[in-house]
Structure formats: structure tokens, C-alpha cells
Amino acid sequence: MSGDARHAVLAAALEGVCARIESATRAVGRLPHDVTLVVVTKSWPVSDIRALHELGVRDFAENKHQEAESKAADTAELDLHWHFVGQIQSNKATRIASYPDMVHSVDSVRVAQRLDAGASSHDREIDCLVQVSLDEEVSRGGRGGVAWGELETVAAALDGAGALRLAGVMGVAPPGGDAISAYDRLSQASRIVRAISASATIVSAGMSGDFEDAIRAGATHVRVGSAILGQRPALR
Ligand SMILES: *Cc1c(COP(=O)(O)O)cnc(C)c1O
């Protein structure tokens, strides 16, 4: 596809997603600009990021350290906000702290401590969200975020970290599960975290298939990939 043709495809898809956000917000009496669209560009080239920037997108997300780091470096001259949304191995957390404006996927005290050390060594401040497990079996944390029992401990670690700001919560609805009840649990988690820090108002929830449900439940940030960029190319 030529650059112009890709630009036109992205423009149409972006317009469609913005229209969905607008009608979902209006349906619950919220304003469209209360919801930030974060475009997830994992596996897509930097040329797509540049095209979306021309179309007005400023918030971009990646889920793998190396790809995120290199795309942030390749677009350093643009006024972008980078979001890191992938699972964080604690041995990479210090390095991850060098480029994102927001990390959505903090799921342990250890990761919080390493991000804090990295951010302070780069003289940066990073907004951080606690990723909350929305699986039905919430007894176990790990992959999909913290279990309920650890939520306040991890939130307090972020709140107390010198180079991090506790900014809210993030969740991924379980595949094939009930997104509405999952996002209701996330909004309960948001209340718990706001009791620790009143300014931690961000709720990052919703992907291409279910962001209307997330907006209905109070999402402030939706993370959308395939509805804008298309089905991801096979993993390299
Ligand atoms: C890939 C990804 C998304 C976007 O998913 P789509 O279904 O392509 O919209 C959102 N959040 C996270 C954490 C992701 O890894």
C-alpha cells in the first residue's frame, strides 16, 4: 500500500473510532474529551505513528520494551506522549523508565521500586497506574495484574515513590468473559486507589472490541489497536 493510501485508511478508521467514543460518552452523559484515546501501535511501523500524528493523535502505546524504546527514539522530534502497557519483568523496569510518560502496567512493589530508581536516575517523573487483575479468579495476581489483596500495597508504593506519581488503575477484561462486570470491578478498584491519593483519577480500560463498555463504567483512557490499524501482522 502506498503511503497516501495507508494515510487514507488510517484516517477513516480513526474517524470511526472517534465517532464510537463520542456516542459512548454522550450515551452516559459524559463529554468525548473526558476520554483519552491511546493508540496501541505494537507491531506496526513508525510510518503509521507519523501518519496518525498528522491526523492529530498524540498518545501512543507499546507493550514490549525494545520495540517501545526504539519507536520512542525514532519519533523523538514529535510531541508524543508514550504509554507503556505491557507486562514488566522487574529486571527491565529500570530501563523502561527512560522513555514513557505513563506506565499502565505496574503490578508489584518490586516493579514500582525499579521504575522509581530508573526514573530518578533519568531525572524524570512518570505517571503510573496499578494494573488490576479482572479475571474471575482474583485470588491470584501476576500476569494479568495485582490481586485485590495487593492493590493497596502496590498503590501505596507508587504513592510513596519520589519519581513516580500514583495516577490511577488499569485493567484488561478477560477474553470471552463478561466485560461489563470486569469494568465495574475496575471502577471499585479506582475508588480504593483514590482513597490513597485523590488525584489518582485515571481509569485505563477498554480495547477495540469493548471500549464502549469501559466508557460506560468510567474509563478515562481507552487503548485501541486493531480498530484503527487493522489486524496485527503475524509476529516476527
Ligand atoms: C494490544 C493491546 C491493546 C489493544 O488491543 P486491540 O484489541 O488491538 O485494540 C490494549 N491494551 C493492551 C494492554 C494491549 O496489549
Coordinates of C-alpha atoms and ligand atoms in Angstrom, one line a residue:
M1 CA 0.0 0.0 0.0
S2 CA 1.4 3.5 -0.8
G3 CA 1.9 6.0 2.0
D4 CA -1.1 8.0 0.8
A5 CA -3.4 5.0 0.6
R6 CA -2.4 3.9 4.2
H7 CA -2.9 7.5 5.4
A8 CA -6.5 7.4 4.0
V9 CA -7.2 4.0 5.6
L10 CA -5.9 5.2 9.0
A11 CA -7.9 8.5 8.7
A12 CA -11.1 6.6 8.0
A13 CA -10.6 4.1 10.8
L14 CA -9.6 6.8 13.3
E15 CA -12.7 8.8 12.4
G16 CA -14.8 5.7 13.0
V17 CA -13.3 5.1 16.5
C18 CA -13.7 8.7 17.5
A19 CA -17.4 8.5 16.5
R20 CA -17.8 5.4 18.6
I21 CA -16.1 7.2 21.6
E22 CA -18.3 10.2 21.1
S23 CA -21.6 8.2 21.0
A24 CA -20.5 6.1 24.0
T25 CA -19.7 9.1 26.1
R26 CA -22.8 11.0 25.2
A27 CA -24.9 7.9 25.9
V28 CA -23.9 8.1 29.6
G29 CA -23.8 12.0 29.8
R30 CA -20.0 12.3 29.6
L31 CA -18.1 14.5 27.2
P32 CA -16.0 13.0 24.5
H33 CA -12.9 14.9 25.6
D34 CA -13.1 13.3 29.0
V35 CA -11.8 10.1 27.3
T36 CA -8.3 10.0 26.0
L37 CA -7.7 7.7 23.0
V38 CA -4.4 5.9 23.3
V39 CA -3.5 4.2 20.1
V40 CA -1.6 0.9 20.6
T41 CA 0.9 0.6 17.7
K42 CA 2.7 -2.6 18.7
S43 CA 3.9 -4.5 15.6
W44 CA 3.1 -1.5 13.3
P45 CA 5.8 0.6 11.7
V46 CA 6.9 4.1 12.7
S47 CA 5.4 5.4 9.4
D48 CA 1.9 4.6 10.8
I49 CA 2.8 6.6 14.0
R50 CA 3.8 9.5 11.9
A51 CA 0.6 9.3 9.8
L52 CA -1.5 9.2 13.0
H53 CA 0.4 12.1 14.4
E54 CA -0.5 14.1 11.3
L55 CA -4.1 13.1 11.9
G56 CA -3.9 14.6 15.4
V57 CA -3.1 11.6 17.6
R58 CA -0.7 12.3 20.4
D59 CA -1.0 9.3 22.7
F60 CA 0.7 6.1 21.7
A61 CA 1.2 2.8 23.5
E62 CA 3.5 -0.2 23.2
N63 CA 3.8 -3.4 25.2
K64 CA 7.3 -4.6 24.6
H65 CA 10.4 -2.8 25.9
Q66 CA 12.7 -3.0 22.9
E67 CA 10.1 -2.0 20.4
A68 CA 8.8 0.8 22.6
E69 CA 12.3 2.2 23.2
S70 CA 13.2 2.2 19.6
K71 CA 9.9 3.8 18.4
A72 CA 10.2 6.5 21.0
A73 CA 13.7 7.2 19.9
D74 CA 12.7 7.2 16.2
T75 CA 9.9 9.8 16.9
A76 CA 11.8 11.9 19.4
E77 CA 11.2 15.1 17.4
L78 CA 7.4 14.7 17.6
D79 CA 5.3 15.9 20.5
L80 CA 4.1 12.4 21.5
H81 CA 3.0 11.0 24.9
W82 CA 4.3 7.4 25.2
H83 CA 2.4 4.9 27.3
F84 CA 3.8 1.5 28.3
V85 CA 1.1 -1.1 28.6
G86 CA 2.9 -4.5 28.6
Q87 CA 3.8 -6.9 31.4
I88 CA 7.1 -5.7 33.0
Q89 CA 9.8 -8.0 34.0
S90 CA 11.4 -6.4 37.0
N91 CA 14.9 -6.7 35.5
K92 CA 13.8 -4.4 32.7
A93 CA 11.9 -1.9 34.8
T94 CA 14.8 0.4 35.3
R95 CA 15.4 0.7 31.6
I96 CA 11.7 1.1 30.8
A97 CA 11.8 4.2 32.9
S98 CA 13.8 6.1 30.3
Y99 CA 11.0 7.0 27.8
P100 CA 7.3 6.6 28.7
D101 CA 5.2 9.4 30.1
M102 CA 2.8 6.9 31.6
V103 CA 3.2 3.2 32.7
H104 CA -0.2 1.4 32.8
S105 CA 1.1 -2.0 34.0
V106 CA 2.6 -1.7 37.4
D107 CA 1.8 -5.0 39.1
S108 CA 4.2 -5.4 42.0
V109 CA 6.1 -3.4 44.6
R110 CA 9.4 -4.6 43.1
V111 CA 8.5 -3.2 39.7
A112 CA 7.4 0.1 41.3
Q113 CA 10.8 0.3 43.1
R114 CA 12.8 -0.4 40.0
L115 CA 10.8 2.1 37.9
D116 CA 11.3 4.7 40.6
A117 CA 15.1 4.1 40.6
G118 CA 15.2 4.3 36.8
A119 CA 13.0 7.5 36.6
S120 CA 15.1 9.3 39.2
S121 CA 18.3 8.3 37.5
H122 CA 17.0 9.9 34.3
D123 CA 15.7 12.8 36.2
R124 CA 12.1 12.1 35.0
E125 CA 8.7 11.8 36.7
I126 CA 6.4 9.0 35.4
D127 CA 2.6 8.7 35.9
C128 CA 1.9 5.2 37.0
L129 CA -1.2 3.0 37.1
V130 CA -1.7 -0.1 39.1
Q131 CA -2.8 -2.9 36.8
V132 CA -5.6 -4.8 38.5
S133 CA -6.5 -8.4 37.7
L134 CA -10.0 -8.5 36.3
D135 CA -10.1 -12.3 36.0
E136 CA -12.9 -14.0 37.7
E137 CA -10.4 -15.8 39.9
V138 CA -9.0 -12.8 41.6
S139 CA -7.1 -14.8 44.2
R140 CA -4.0 -14.9 42.0
G141 CA -2.1 -11.9 40.8
G142 CA 0.8 -12.0 38.3
R143 CA 0.3 -11.9 34.6
G144 CA -3.0 -10.0 34.5
G145 CA -2.2 -7.5 37.3
V146 CA -2.4 -7.5 41.0
A147 CA -5.0 -9.4 43.0
W148 CA -7.3 -7.4 45.2
G149 CA -5.3 -8.2 48.3
E150 CA -2.2 -6.5 46.9
L151 CA -4.0 -3.4 45.3
E152 CA -3.5 -1.0 48.2
T153 CA 0.1 -2.2 48.9
V154 CA 1.2 -1.5 45.3
A155 CA -0.8 1.7 45.1
A156 CA 0.9 2.9 48.3
A157 CA 4.3 2.0 46.9
L158 CA 3.7 4.2 43.9
D159 CA 2.3 7.0 46.0
G160 CA 5.4 7.0 48.2
A161 CA 7.9 6.8 45.3
G162 CA 9.8 10.0 44.7
A163 CA 10.0 9.9 40.9
L164 CA 6.6 8.3 40.3
R165 CA 3.1 9.6 40.6
L166 CA 0.2 7.3 41.5
A167 CA -2.2 8.2 38.7
G168 CA -4.9 5.5 38.7
V169 CA -5.7 2.0 37.7
M170 CA -5.7 -0.1 34.5
G171 CA -7.4 -3.4 33.6
V172 CA -7.7 -5.8 30.8
A173 CA -11.0 -7.6 30.5
P174 CA -10.6 -11.4 30.4
P175 CA -11.1 -12.8 26.9
G176 CA -14.5 -14.3 26.4
G177 CA -15.6 -13.0 29.9
D178 CA -18.1 -10.5 30.9
A179 CA -16.5 -7.1 30.2
I180 CA -19.2 -5.1 31.9
S181 CA -18.7 -6.8 35.3
A182 CA -15.0 -6.7 34.8
Y183 CA -15.0 -3.0 34.3
D184 CA -17.3 -2.5 37.2
R185 CA -14.7 -4.2 39.4
L186 CA -12.1 -1.9 37.9
S187 CA -14.1 1.1 39.0
Q188 CA -14.3 -0.3 42.5
A189 CA -10.5 -0.6 42.4
S190 CA -10.4 3.1 41.3
R191 CA -12.3 4.1 44.4
I192 CA -9.9 2.2 46.6
V193 CA -6.9 3.9 44.9
R194 CA -8.5 7.4 45.1
A195 CA -8.8 6.9 48.8
I196 CA -4.9 6.7 48.9
S197 CA -4.5 9.7 46.5
A198 CA -7.4 11.8 45.5
S199 CA -5.7 12.8 42.2
A200 CA -5.3 9.2 41.0
T201 CA -8.3 9.5 38.8
I202 CA -7.2 7.7 35.6
V203 CA -9.0 4.5 34.7
S204 CA -7.4 2.9 31.7
A205 CA -9.8 0.3 30.3
G206 CA -11.2 -0.9 27.0
M207 CA -9.7 -2.2 23.8
S208 CA -11.0 -2.3 20.2
G209 CA -13.8 -4.7 20.9
D210 CA -15.2 -3.4 24.2
F211 CA -14.3 0.2 24.8
E212 CA -18.0 1.3 24.9
D213 CA -18.5 -0.9 27.9
A214 CA -15.4 0.6 29.5
I215 CA -16.5 4.1 28.9
R216 CA -19.9 3.3 30.4
A217 CA -18.1 2.1 33.5
G218 CA -16.0 5.3 33.8
A219 CA -12.8 4.7 31.7
T220 CA -10.8 7.9 31.2
H221 CA -8.3 6.3 28.8
V222 CA -9.1 3.7 26.1
R223 CA -6.3 1.6 24.5
V224 CA -7.2 0.9 20.9
G225 CA -5.1 -1.0 18.4
S226 CA -6.7 -3.1 15.7
A227 CA -9.8 -1.0 15.2
I228 CA -7.5 1.7 13.9
L229 CA -4.5 -0.1 12.5
G230 CA -6.1 -3.3 11.3
Q231 CA -5.3 -6.9 12.3
R232 CA -1.8 -7.1 13.6
P233 CA 0.7 -8.6 11.1
A234 CA 2.0 -12.0 12.2
L235 CA 4.5 -11.8 15.0
R236 CA 8.1 -11.5 13.7
Ligands
LIG1 C1 -2.7 -4.8 22.2 C2 -3.2 -4.2 23.4 C3 -4.4 -3.3 23.4 C4 -5.1 -3.0 22.1 O1 -5.8 -4.2 21.6 P1 -6.8 -4.1 20.4 O2 -7.7 -5.3 20.6 O3 -5.9 -4.3 19.2 O4 -7.4 -2.8 20.4 C5 -4.8 -2.7 24.5 N1 -4.2 -2.9 25.7 C6 -3.1 -3.7 25.8 C7 -2.5 -3.9 27.2 C8 -2.6 -4.4 24.7 O5 -1.5 -5.2 24.8

